[in-house]
Short mmCIF file of C-alpha atoms in Angstrom, two decimals:
data_model
loop_
_atom_site.label_atom_id
_atom_site.label_comp_id
_atom_site.label_asym_id
_atom_site.label_seq_id
_atom_site.Cartn_x
_atom_site.Cartn_y
_atom_site.Cartn_z
CA UNK A 1 58.98 48.03 -54.57
CA UNK A 2 59.23 50.57 -51.77
CA UNK A 3 55.96 52.16 -52.83
CA UNK A 4 54.15 52.15 -49.50
CA UNK A 5 55.27 53.92 -46.34
CA UNK A 6 54.59 52.76 -42.79
CA UNK A 7 52.40 55.82 -42.27
CA UNK A 8 50.19 54.72 -45.15
CA UNK A 9 50.09 51.18 -43.75
CA UNK A 10 49.04 52.50 -40.35
CA UNK A 11 46.34 54.65 -41.93
CA UNK A 12 44.93 51.76 -44.01
CA UNK A 13 44.94 49.48 -40.98
CA UNK A 14 43.04 52.16 -39.07
CA UNK A 15 40.43 52.37 -41.85
CA UNK A 16 40.08 48.58 -41.83
CA UNK A 17 39.66 48.62 -38.05
CA UNK A 18 36.88 51.19 -38.30
CA UNK A 19 35.18 48.95 -40.88
CA UNK A 20 35.37 46.00 -38.49
CA UNK A 21 33.84 48.04 -35.68
CA UNK A 22 31.03 49.15 -37.99
CA UNK A 23 30.56 45.51 -39.03
CA UNK A 24 29.99 44.45 -35.42
CA UNK A 25 27.61 47.35 -34.92
CA UNK A 26 25.66 46.42 -38.04
CA UNK A 27 25.45 42.76 -37.11
CA UNK A 28 23.78 43.64 -33.81
CA UNK A 29 20.43 44.07 -35.58
CA UNK A 30 18.77 42.07 -38.37
CA UNK A 31 17.77 45.29 -40.14
CA UNK A 32 21.41 46.42 -40.47
CA UNK A 33 23.08 42.99 -40.80
CA UNK A 34 23.62 43.27 -44.56
CA UNK A 35 25.39 46.59 -44.15
CA UNK A 36 27.44 45.08 -41.32
CA UNK A 37 28.54 42.24 -43.59
CA UNK A 38 29.51 44.74 -46.26
CA UNK A 39 31.67 46.69 -43.82
CA UNK A 40 33.34 43.45 -42.72
CA UNK A 41 34.14 42.43 -46.30
CA UNK A 42 35.55 45.86 -47.15
CA UNK A 43 37.62 45.96 -43.96
CA UNK A 44 39.11 42.52 -44.56
CA UNK A 45 39.88 43.35 -48.20
CA UNK A 46 41.73 46.49 -47.13
CA UNK A 47 43.65 44.56 -44.46
CA UNK A 48 44.69 41.78 -46.86
CA UNK A 49 45.78 44.11 -49.66
CA UNK A 50 47.72 46.29 -47.21
CA UNK A 51 49.46 43.28 -45.69
CA UNK A 52 50.49 41.99 -49.13
CA UNK A 53 51.90 45.40 -50.01
CA UNK A 54 53.75 45.49 -46.68
CA UNK A 55 55.34 42.12 -47.45
CA UNK A 56 56.59 43.49 -50.77
CA UNK A 57 58.10 46.44 -48.92
CA UNK A 58 59.82 44.27 -46.31
CA UNK A 59 61.25 41.93 -48.94
CA UNK A 60 62.67 44.95 -50.79
CA UNK A 61 64.34 46.13 -47.58
CA UNK A 62 66.00 42.73 -47.14
CA UNK A 63 68.37 43.62 -50.00
CA UNK A 64 67.19 41.40 -52.78
CA UNK A 65 65.75 38.55 -50.68
CA UNK A 66 64.44 35.76 -52.90
CA UNK A 67 62.40 34.04 -50.20
CA UNK A 68 59.12 32.23 -50.72
CA UNK A 69 57.15 34.74 -48.63
CA UNK A 70 55.04 36.29 -51.37
CA UNK A 71 54.29 33.07 -53.33
CA UNK A 72 53.18 31.42 -50.09
CA UNK A 73 50.97 34.39 -49.22
CA UNK A 74 49.34 34.35 -52.65
CA UNK A 75 48.90 30.58 -52.47
CA UNK A 76 47.25 30.95 -49.07
CA UNK A 77 44.90 33.66 -50.34
CA UNK A 78 43.84 31.62 -53.38
CA UNK A 79 43.50 28.25 -51.67
CA UNK A 80 42.03 29.61 -48.45
CA UNK A 81 39.65 31.90 -50.29
CA UNK A 82 38.44 29.07 -52.50
CA UNK A 83 37.87 26.74 -49.54
CA UNK A 84 36.05 29.47 -47.64
CA UNK A 85 33.82 30.35 -50.58
CA UNK A 86 32.88 26.72 -51.22
CA UNK A 87 32.25 26.04 -47.52
CA UNK A 88 30.08 29.14 -47.13
CA UNK A 89 28.05 28.25 -50.21
CA UNK A 90 27.45 24.64 -49.23
CA UNK A 91 27.03 24.83 -45.47
CA UNK A 92 23.52 24.37 -44.09
CA UNK A 93 22.27 26.69 -41.36
CA UNK A 94 21.97 23.70 -39.03
CA UNK A 95 25.70 23.03 -39.54
CA UNK A 96 26.83 26.61 -38.98
CA UNK A 97 28.19 26.03 -35.43
CA UNK A 98 30.41 23.22 -36.79
CA UNK A 99 31.79 25.57 -39.46
CA UNK A 100 32.45 28.25 -36.85
CA UNK A 101 34.30 25.73 -34.66
CA UNK A 102 36.40 24.63 -37.62
CA UNK A 103 37.31 28.23 -38.47
CA UNK A 104 38.29 28.94 -34.86
CA UNK A 105 40.61 25.93 -34.88
CA UNK A 106 42.43 27.37 -37.92
CA UNK A 107 42.85 30.74 -36.20
CA UNK A 108 44.38 29.05 -33.17
CA UNK A 109 46.69 26.95 -35.34
CA UNK A 110 47.74 30.05 -37.29
CA UNK A 111 48.70 31.77 -34.04
CA UNK A 112 50.88 28.80 -33.09
CA UNK A 113 52.53 28.69 -36.52
CA UNK A 114 53.33 32.41 -36.40
CA UNK A 115 54.86 31.96 -32.97
CA UNK A 116 57.03 29.09 -34.24
CA UNK A 117 58.19 31.27 -37.14
CA UNK A 118 59.03 34.12 -34.77
CA UNK A 119 61.06 31.87 -32.48
CA UNK A 120 62.80 30.26 -35.45
CA UNK A 121 63.79 33.52 -37.14
CA UNK A 122 63.75 36.30 -34.52
CA UNK A 123 65.84 38.56 -36.79
CA UNK A 124 62.80 38.97 -39.04
CA UNK A 125 61.09 40.95 -36.29
CA UNK A 126 63.86 43.52 -36.13
CA UNK A 127 65.15 44.31 -39.62
CA UNK A 128 67.50 47.02 -38.35
CA UNK A 129 69.75 44.65 -36.33
CA UNK A 130 68.68 41.23 -37.75
CA UNK A 131 70.72 39.25 -35.20
CA UNK A 132 69.17 40.65 -32.03
CA UNK A 133 67.21 37.98 -30.17
CA UNK A 134 63.61 38.62 -29.29
CA UNK A 135 63.30 40.80 -26.17
CA UNK A 136 61.53 39.55 -23.06
CA UNK A 137 58.30 41.35 -23.92
CA UNK A 138 58.03 39.67 -27.32
CA UNK A 139 58.82 36.26 -25.84
CA UNK A 140 56.07 36.75 -23.25
CA UNK A 141 53.60 37.69 -25.99
CA UNK A 142 54.61 34.64 -28.01
CA UNK A 143 54.18 32.40 -24.98
CA UNK A 144 50.67 33.71 -24.30
CA UNK A 145 49.69 33.62 -27.99
CA UNK A 146 50.99 30.06 -28.39
CA UNK A 147 49.24 28.85 -25.25
CA UNK A 148 45.86 30.37 -26.12
CA UNK A 149 46.19 29.41 -29.80
CA UNK A 150 47.02 25.78 -29.03
CA UNK A 151 44.12 25.48 -26.56
CA UNK A 152 41.80 27.08 -29.12
CA UNK A 153 42.90 24.72 -31.89
CA UNK A 154 42.56 21.41 -30.05
CA UNK A 155 39.45 22.53 -28.15
CA UNK A 156 37.75 23.64 -31.36
CA UNK A 157 38.55 20.33 -33.04
CA UNK A 158 36.84 18.48 -30.18
CA UNK A 159 33.89 20.90 -30.30
CA UNK A 160 33.58 20.33 -34.06
CA UNK A 161 33.47 16.57 -33.55
CA UNK A 162 30.85 16.80 -30.79
CA UNK A 163 28.64 19.11 -32.84
CA UNK A 164 28.97 16.99 -35.97
CA UNK A 165 27.98 13.72 -34.34
CA UNK A 166 29.40 11.82 -37.33
CA UNK A 167 32.46 10.32 -35.69
CA UNK A 168 32.56 7.23 -33.48
CA UNK A 169 35.77 8.27 -31.73
CA UNK A 170 34.92 8.57 -28.03
CA UNK A 171 36.24 12.11 -27.64
CA UNK A 172 34.00 13.34 -30.48
CA UNK A 173 30.77 11.93 -29.06
CA UNK A 174 28.22 14.22 -27.44
CA UNK A 175 28.33 12.56 -24.03
CA UNK A 176 30.78 14.10 -21.54
CA UNK A 177 34.09 12.26 -21.02
CA UNK A 178 35.15 12.27 -17.37
CA UNK A 179 37.65 10.37 -15.25
CA UNK A 180 38.98 10.51 -11.72
CA UNK A 181 41.40 13.34 -11.03
CA UNK A 182 40.47 15.20 -14.21
CA UNK A 183 40.48 18.67 -12.68
CA UNK A 184 43.71 17.99 -10.81
CA UNK A 185 45.36 16.87 -14.05
CA UNK A 186 44.21 20.07 -15.76
CA UNK A 187 45.63 22.14 -12.92
CA UNK A 188 48.97 20.32 -13.05
CA UNK A 189 49.17 20.83 -16.81
CA UNK A 190 48.33 24.52 -16.46
CA UNK A 191 51.06 24.99 -13.84
CA UNK A 192 53.56 23.11 -16.00
CA UNK A 193 52.67 25.24 -19.04
CA UNK A 194 53.16 28.45 -17.07
CA UNK A 195 56.49 27.20 -15.72
CA UNK A 196 57.77 26.21 -19.14
CA UNK A 197 56.55 29.49 -20.58
CA UNK A 198 58.49 31.46 -17.98
CA UNK A 199 61.61 29.40 -18.69
CA UNK A 200 61.22 30.28 -22.37
CA UNK A 201 60.66 33.97 -21.58
CA UNK A 202 63.67 34.32 -19.27
CA UNK A 203 66.06 32.28 -21.44
CA UNK A 204 69.10 34.29 -22.52
CA UNK A 205 71.28 34.05 -25.60
CA UNK A 206 70.87 34.46 -29.32
CA UNK A 207 69.59 30.92 -29.89
CA UNK A 208 65.93 30.39 -28.88
CA UNK A 209 64.99 28.06 -26.02
CA UNK A 210 63.28 25.48 -28.22
CA UNK A 211 62.85 22.71 -25.64
CA UNK A 212 60.59 24.57 -23.18
CA UNK A 213 58.73 26.24 -26.04
CA UNK A 214 57.90 22.97 -27.84
CA UNK A 215 56.95 21.19 -24.63
CA UNK A 216 54.80 24.13 -23.56
CA UNK A 217 52.99 24.10 -26.91
CA UNK A 218 52.44 20.32 -26.78
CA UNK A 219 50.98 20.48 -23.27
CA UNK A 220 48.73 23.35 -24.38
CA UNK A 221 47.31 21.20 -27.18
CA UNK A 222 46.61 18.44 -24.64
CA UNK A 223 45.01 20.87 -22.17
CA UNK A 224 42.68 22.15 -24.90
CA UNK A 225 41.36 18.61 -25.39
CA UNK A 226 40.99 17.93 -21.67
CA UNK A 227 39.10 21.19 -21.09
CA UNK A 228 36.43 20.43 -23.72
CA UNK A 229 35.85 16.66 -23.45
CA UNK A 230 33.98 16.83 -20.09
CA UNK A 231 31.42 19.18 -21.63
CA UNK A 232 28.28 17.62 -23.08
CA UNK A 233 27.00 18.22 -26.58
CA UNK A 234 24.07 20.22 -25.19
CA UNK A 235 26.46 22.99 -24.15
CA UNK A 236 28.67 23.02 -27.24
CA UNK A 237 27.16 26.20 -28.77
CA UNK A 238 28.27 28.19 -25.73
CA UNK A 239 31.68 26.51 -25.82
CA UNK A 240 32.06 27.46 -29.49
CA UNK A 241 31.30 31.06 -28.55
CA UNK A 242 33.96 30.95 -25.84
CA UNK A 243 36.50 29.41 -28.23
CA UNK A 244 35.67 32.25 -30.59
CA UNK A 245 36.79 34.62 -27.85
CA UNK A 246 39.97 32.59 -27.26
CA UNK A 247 40.87 32.75 -30.95
CA UNK A 248 40.54 36.52 -30.88
CA UNK A 249 42.83 36.90 -27.89
CA UNK A 250 45.35 34.54 -29.49
CA UNK A 251 45.38 36.70 -32.62
CA UNK A 252 45.75 39.86 -30.54
CA UNK A 253 48.68 38.38 -28.61
CA UNK A 254 50.50 37.46 -31.79
CA UNK A 255 49.69 40.92 -33.15
CA UNK A 256 51.77 42.47 -30.38
CA UNK A 257 54.71 40.25 -31.30
CA UNK A 258 54.38 41.18 -34.98
CA UNK A 259 53.86 44.84 -34.11
CA UNK A 260 50.75 44.63 -36.28
CA UNK A 261 48.09 47.08 -35.11
CA UNK A 262 45.47 45.57 -37.43
CA UNK A 263 45.86 42.13 -35.87
CA UNK A 264 45.74 43.58 -32.37
CA UNK A 265 42.54 45.52 -33.02
CA UNK A 266 40.78 42.74 -34.95
CA UNK A 267 41.79 40.13 -32.37
CA UNK A 268 40.60 42.33 -29.51
CA UNK A 269 37.25 42.89 -31.23
CA UNK A 270 36.75 39.15 -31.75
CA UNK A 271 37.94 38.32 -28.24
CA UNK A 272 35.77 40.88 -26.46
CA UNK A 273 32.66 40.28 -28.58
CA UNK A 274 33.01 36.51 -28.13
CA UNK A 275 33.32 36.90 -24.37
CA UNK A 276 30.24 39.16 -24.25
CA UNK A 277 28.26 36.71 -26.39
CA UNK A 278 29.30 33.82 -24.14
CA UNK A 279 28.17 35.77 -21.09
CA UNK A 280 24.79 36.49 -22.70
CA UNK A 281 24.35 32.81 -23.58
CA UNK A 282 25.34 31.68 -20.10
CA UNK A 283 22.84 34.09 -18.60
CA UNK A 284 20.16 32.80 -20.97
CA UNK A 285 20.87 29.21 -19.84
CA UNK A 286 21.48 30.00 -16.15
CA UNK A 287 25.05 28.73 -16.31
CA UNK A 288 28.22 29.99 -14.71
CA UNK A 289 30.40 32.11 -16.99
CA UNK A 290 33.53 31.03 -15.14
CA UNK A 291 32.64 27.36 -15.66
CA UNK A 292 32.87 28.00 -19.39
CA UNK A 293 36.33 29.49 -19.08
CA UNK A 294 37.57 26.68 -16.83
CA UNK A 295 36.04 23.88 -18.91
CA UNK A 296 33.46 22.73 -16.39
CA UNK A 297 30.46 24.04 -18.24
CA UNK A 298 27.41 21.82 -18.18
CA UNK A 299 29.03 19.12 -16.10
CA UNK A 300 26.54 19.19 -13.29
CA UNK A 301 23.51 19.18 -15.54
CA UNK A 302 24.74 16.44 -17.80
CA UNK A 303 25.27 14.00 -14.98
CA UNK A 304 21.66 14.20 -13.89
CA UNK A 305 19.91 13.57 -17.17
CA UNK A 306 19.55 10.69 -19.50
CA UNK A 307 17.70 8.30 -17.21
CA UNK A 308 14.52 6.42 -18.03
CA UNK A 309 11.64 8.72 -18.91
CA UNK A 310 8.19 8.39 -17.45
CA UNK A 311 5.58 7.25 -19.96
CA UNK A 312 2.70 9.74 -19.89
CA UNK A 313 -0.23 10.15 -22.25
CA UNK A 314 -0.24 13.03 -24.70
CA UNK A 315 -2.97 14.56 -26.82
CA UNK A 316 -2.19 14.57 -30.53
CA UNK A 317 -3.95 15.98 -33.55
CA UNK A 318 -3.57 16.64 -37.25
CA UNK A 319 -2.24 19.65 -39.11
CA UNK A 320 -5.81 20.44 -40.13
CA UNK A 321 -6.90 20.48 -36.47
CA UNK A 322 -4.09 22.88 -35.64
CA UNK A 323 -4.96 25.13 -38.59
CA UNK A 324 -8.61 25.30 -37.47
CA UNK A 325 -7.59 26.32 -33.95
CA UNK A 326 -5.23 29.06 -35.15
CA UNK A 327 -7.62 30.34 -37.82
CA UNK A 328 -10.26 30.95 -35.15
CA UNK A 329 -7.91 32.62 -32.70
CA UNK A 330 -7.34 36.34 -32.23
CA UNK A 331 -3.64 36.09 -31.38
CA UNK A 332 -0.92 33.53 -32.18
CA UNK A 333 2.71 33.40 -31.12
CA UNK A 334 5.09 31.16 -33.08
CA UNK A 335 8.16 29.76 -31.30
CA UNK A 336 10.70 28.53 -33.90
CA UNK A 337 13.35 25.97 -32.91
CA UNK A 338 15.96 23.60 -34.27
CA UNK A 339 13.32 21.37 -35.90
CA UNK A 340 12.26 24.30 -38.06
CA UNK A 341 15.86 24.81 -39.17
CA UNK A 342 16.38 21.13 -39.99
CA UNK A 343 13.21 21.02 -42.10
CA UNK A 344 14.06 24.33 -43.83
CA UNK A 345 10.46 25.33 -43.17
CA UNK A 346 10.87 29.08 -42.64
CA UNK A 347 9.33 30.00 -46.01
CA UNK A 348 6.32 27.79 -45.33
CA UNK A 349 5.90 29.42 -41.92
CA UNK A 350 5.94 32.86 -43.57
CA UNK A 351 3.20 31.71 -45.94
CA UNK A 352 1.14 30.36 -43.04
CA UNK A 353 1.46 33.64 -41.16
CA UNK A 354 0.38 35.58 -44.25
CA UNK A 355 -2.74 33.42 -44.54
CA UNK A 356 -3.57 33.81 -40.86
CA UNK A 357 -3.06 37.56 -41.08
CA UNK A 358 -5.53 37.71 -43.98
CA UNK A 359 -8.07 36.11 -41.62
CA UNK A 360 -7.51 38.86 -39.05
CA UNK A 361 -5.23 36.86 -36.72
CA UNK A 362 -2.45 38.77 -34.98
CA UNK A 363 0.77 36.73 -35.31
CA UNK A 364 4.21 37.31 -33.77
CA UNK A 365 7.41 35.27 -33.44
CA UNK A 366 9.12 34.65 -30.09
CA UNK A 367 12.91 34.12 -30.17
CA UNK A 368 14.91 32.60 -27.32
CA UNK A 369 18.55 33.79 -27.09
CA UNK A 370 19.90 30.25 -27.59
CA UNK A 371 17.19 28.78 -29.82
CA UNK A 372 18.67 26.50 -32.45
CA UNK A 373 22.39 25.87 -32.27
CA UNK A 374 23.79 29.39 -31.92
CA UNK A 375 22.59 32.91 -31.05
CA UNK A 376 20.75 34.54 -33.92
CA UNK A 377 20.09 31.20 -35.62
CA UNK A 378 16.32 31.72 -35.74
CA UNK A 379 16.63 35.40 -36.63
CA UNK A 380 18.70 34.52 -39.69
CA UNK A 381 16.22 31.86 -40.81
CA UNK A 382 13.28 34.25 -40.50
CA UNK A 383 15.18 37.03 -42.25
CA UNK A 384 15.91 34.59 -45.09
CA UNK A 385 12.14 34.15 -45.48
CA UNK A 386 11.70 37.96 -45.42
CA UNK A 387 9.71 37.97 -42.20
CA UNK A 388 9.12 41.62 -41.15
CA UNK A 389 11.39 42.58 -38.27
CA UNK A 390 8.51 44.10 -36.29
CA UNK A 391 6.88 40.66 -36.07
CA UNK A 392 9.93 39.16 -34.35
CA UNK A 393 10.31 39.67 -30.59
CA UNK A 394 13.04 38.64 -28.16
CA UNK A 395 12.25 36.61 -25.03
CA UNK A 396 12.33 39.48 -22.54
CA UNK A 397 9.98 41.56 -24.72
CA UNK A 398 7.33 38.93 -25.37
CA UNK A 399 7.25 36.72 -22.28
CA UNK A 400 4.63 38.92 -20.63
CA UNK A 401 2.24 38.37 -23.55
CA UNK A 402 1.94 34.58 -23.43
CA UNK A 403 -0.73 34.69 -20.70
CA UNK A 404 -3.02 36.76 -22.94
CA UNK A 405 -2.30 34.77 -26.13
CA UNK A 406 -4.91 32.41 -27.60
CA UNK A 407 -2.52 29.97 -29.33
CA UNK A 408 1.20 29.27 -29.19
CA UNK A 409 2.67 27.24 -32.06
CA UNK A 410 5.97 25.60 -31.07
CA UNK A 411 7.97 24.41 -34.08
CA UNK A 412 10.78 22.05 -33.15
CA UNK A 413 11.76 23.90 -29.97
CA UNK A 414 12.22 21.92 -26.76
CA UNK A 415 14.44 23.06 -23.91
CA UNK A 416 13.71 26.76 -24.45
CA UNK A 417 10.01 26.20 -23.65
CA UNK A 418 10.42 23.52 -20.97
CA UNK A 419 8.54 24.48 -17.75
CA UNK A 420 10.96 22.20 -15.85
CA UNK A 421 13.19 25.27 -15.63
CA UNK A 422 10.80 26.53 -12.94
CA UNK A 423 11.52 23.42 -10.81
CA UNK A 424 14.41 24.06 -8.38
CA UNK A 425 15.35 20.37 -8.56
CA UNK A 426 15.61 20.26 -12.36
CA UNK A 427 19.03 20.19 -14.06
CA UNK A 428 17.94 23.30 -16.00
CA UNK A 429 16.52 25.06 -12.94
CA UNK A 430 16.59 28.81 -13.30
CA UNK A 431 17.18 28.77 -17.05
CA UNK A 432 15.11 31.59 -18.61
CA UNK A 433 12.50 30.12 -20.96
CA UNK A 434 9.80 31.32 -23.30
CA UNK A 435 6.71 30.98 -21.10
CA UNK A 436 4.59 29.24 -23.74
CA UNK A 437 2.95 27.11 -21.05
CA UNK A 438 0.88 30.16 -19.98
CA UNK A 439 -1.04 30.38 -23.27
CA UNK A 440 -4.67 29.30 -23.57
CA UNK A 441 -3.86 26.66 -26.22
CA UNK A 442 -0.52 25.18 -27.22
CA UNK A 443 0.32 23.37 -30.44
CA UNK A 444 3.68 21.59 -30.61
CA UNK A 445 5.13 20.21 -33.82
CA UNK A 446 7.88 17.60 -33.43
CA UNK A 447 8.99 14.50 -35.28
CA UNK A 448 8.70 12.44 -32.10
CA UNK A 449 8.68 12.71 -28.31
CA UNK A 450 12.47 12.64 -28.23
CA UNK A 451 14.11 14.93 -25.69
CA UNK A 452 15.97 18.08 -26.64
CA UNK A 453 19.64 19.01 -26.41
CA UNK A 454 19.58 18.92 -22.60
CA UNK A 455 18.23 15.35 -22.59
CA UNK A 456 15.17 16.24 -20.48
CA UNK A 457 11.52 15.32 -20.86
CA UNK A 458 9.36 18.38 -21.51
CA UNK A 459 6.37 18.88 -19.22
CA UNK A 460 4.83 21.24 -21.76
CA UNK A 461 3.96 18.30 -24.01
CA UNK A 462 1.74 16.75 -21.34
CA UNK A 463 -0.32 19.77 -20.36
CA UNK A 464 -4.09 19.35 -20.91
CA UNK A 465 -4.16 22.40 -23.21
CA UNK A 466 -1.32 21.08 -25.41
CA UNK A 467 -1.85 19.28 -28.72
CA UNK A 468 1.05 17.47 -30.38
CA UNK A 469 1.28 17.43 -34.17
CA UNK A 470 3.91 14.89 -35.21
CA UNK A 471 5.79 15.03 -38.48
CA UNK A 472 8.34 16.95 -40.51
CA UNK A 473 7.91 20.67 -39.82
CA UNK A 474 7.80 21.70 -43.48
CA UNK A 475 5.22 19.09 -44.48
CA UNK A 476 3.07 19.80 -41.43
CA UNK A 477 3.11 23.56 -42.01
CA UNK A 478 2.33 23.14 -45.71
CA UNK A 479 -0.70 21.08 -44.70
CA UNK A 480 -1.72 23.87 -42.31
CA UNK A 481 -1.47 26.41 -45.13
CA UNK A 482 -3.78 24.33 -47.34
CA UNK A 483 -6.23 23.91 -44.47
CA UNK A 484 -6.35 27.65 -43.79
CA UNK A 485 -6.97 28.35 -47.49
#
């Protein structure tokens, strides 16, 4: 069974790491996303096969050990792979953030379980001596990995519940949960966790210091819940991105304890990329990056919204009216949003754009960094409909063109086109938006006048040059296509 050397393991882990880096590079652009996915799959396959072979080698070195290690690994691969395949096949794009939150929770829980195993059987981490207790450095790594993993697990569970909106349990509802002394309680818990972690790290003797370790882990689970519950559902996509980063750092921390270079590199890639993505999202929503880390994200904004809305008249029209306006325009910009994703209308939009293009209309798509429920949500939908990449523009590239555009068609978007962001007194003041309000004519398709994720009324809907077209996005767009024909 000793058919693989540690040098070969190191080399294969290095190859897998390069694949993961190439996967991230590929996923940075829609045109190379498929190749990026392929690199990721290959890298993970190499890592899994190498790890299984390494387990065979370690069991052989344990002089005929008959443990359940390999059967459990194979069971995990089969069961986990089956669940992952079914979930990926069935999940809707609108539910993708929930799936991501659920996956992050499992990564955090895995980090905690590995730490428990390491504390329970420290000899397994040093085959040469077997009875030597874990050194201080390993105990410190286990403490950090357990803390971050526990926070990631419980926080991701709460985020999943808030995004789902299916559960009546108060902690899973979209509205923030706050109480007096909340921040002080979080601080006290954090100090207690650090204290217990240091007690665990400095404990001497062969037997592990179980009491401080278990109490530290339990308080970390509680802190993860308390950090996320004061955050409103409007800000959950950014929170999910931050939890993604946490899960990566938890994996990296445990990787040091396991002396597993693959886990360290992969965890660092996930942690750093998640942190960068969170920063980009915070910048796109004019939020504080540190508020995300400390669990105060969105608190100020959420407390100011949700009051009674002023009843103002709006101008509405039919899909045929909208089609007539666009057909006679020279330039059209389409702003896709969550309503488009819910209606699965991307293919109908592509057909509409093709018809308008045949009539000599110049059409482009404008994408806000946080449109939908997660970054890249709209890009993926348009790519699924085979929309040419050169027709899709990011906010900073297209905002200067709205003033010279004849018609802007807003499909289910709300907060990302809300001119209230220009009002210093607005809860979303300073948030970068797609400046659709500057266009000569604006057509907005929504099911109703309901507010968006931020809970704010949208001044764009009441502008004199705005026409509302109410109804399901797919049905409305299909009617537009027939009218253009």
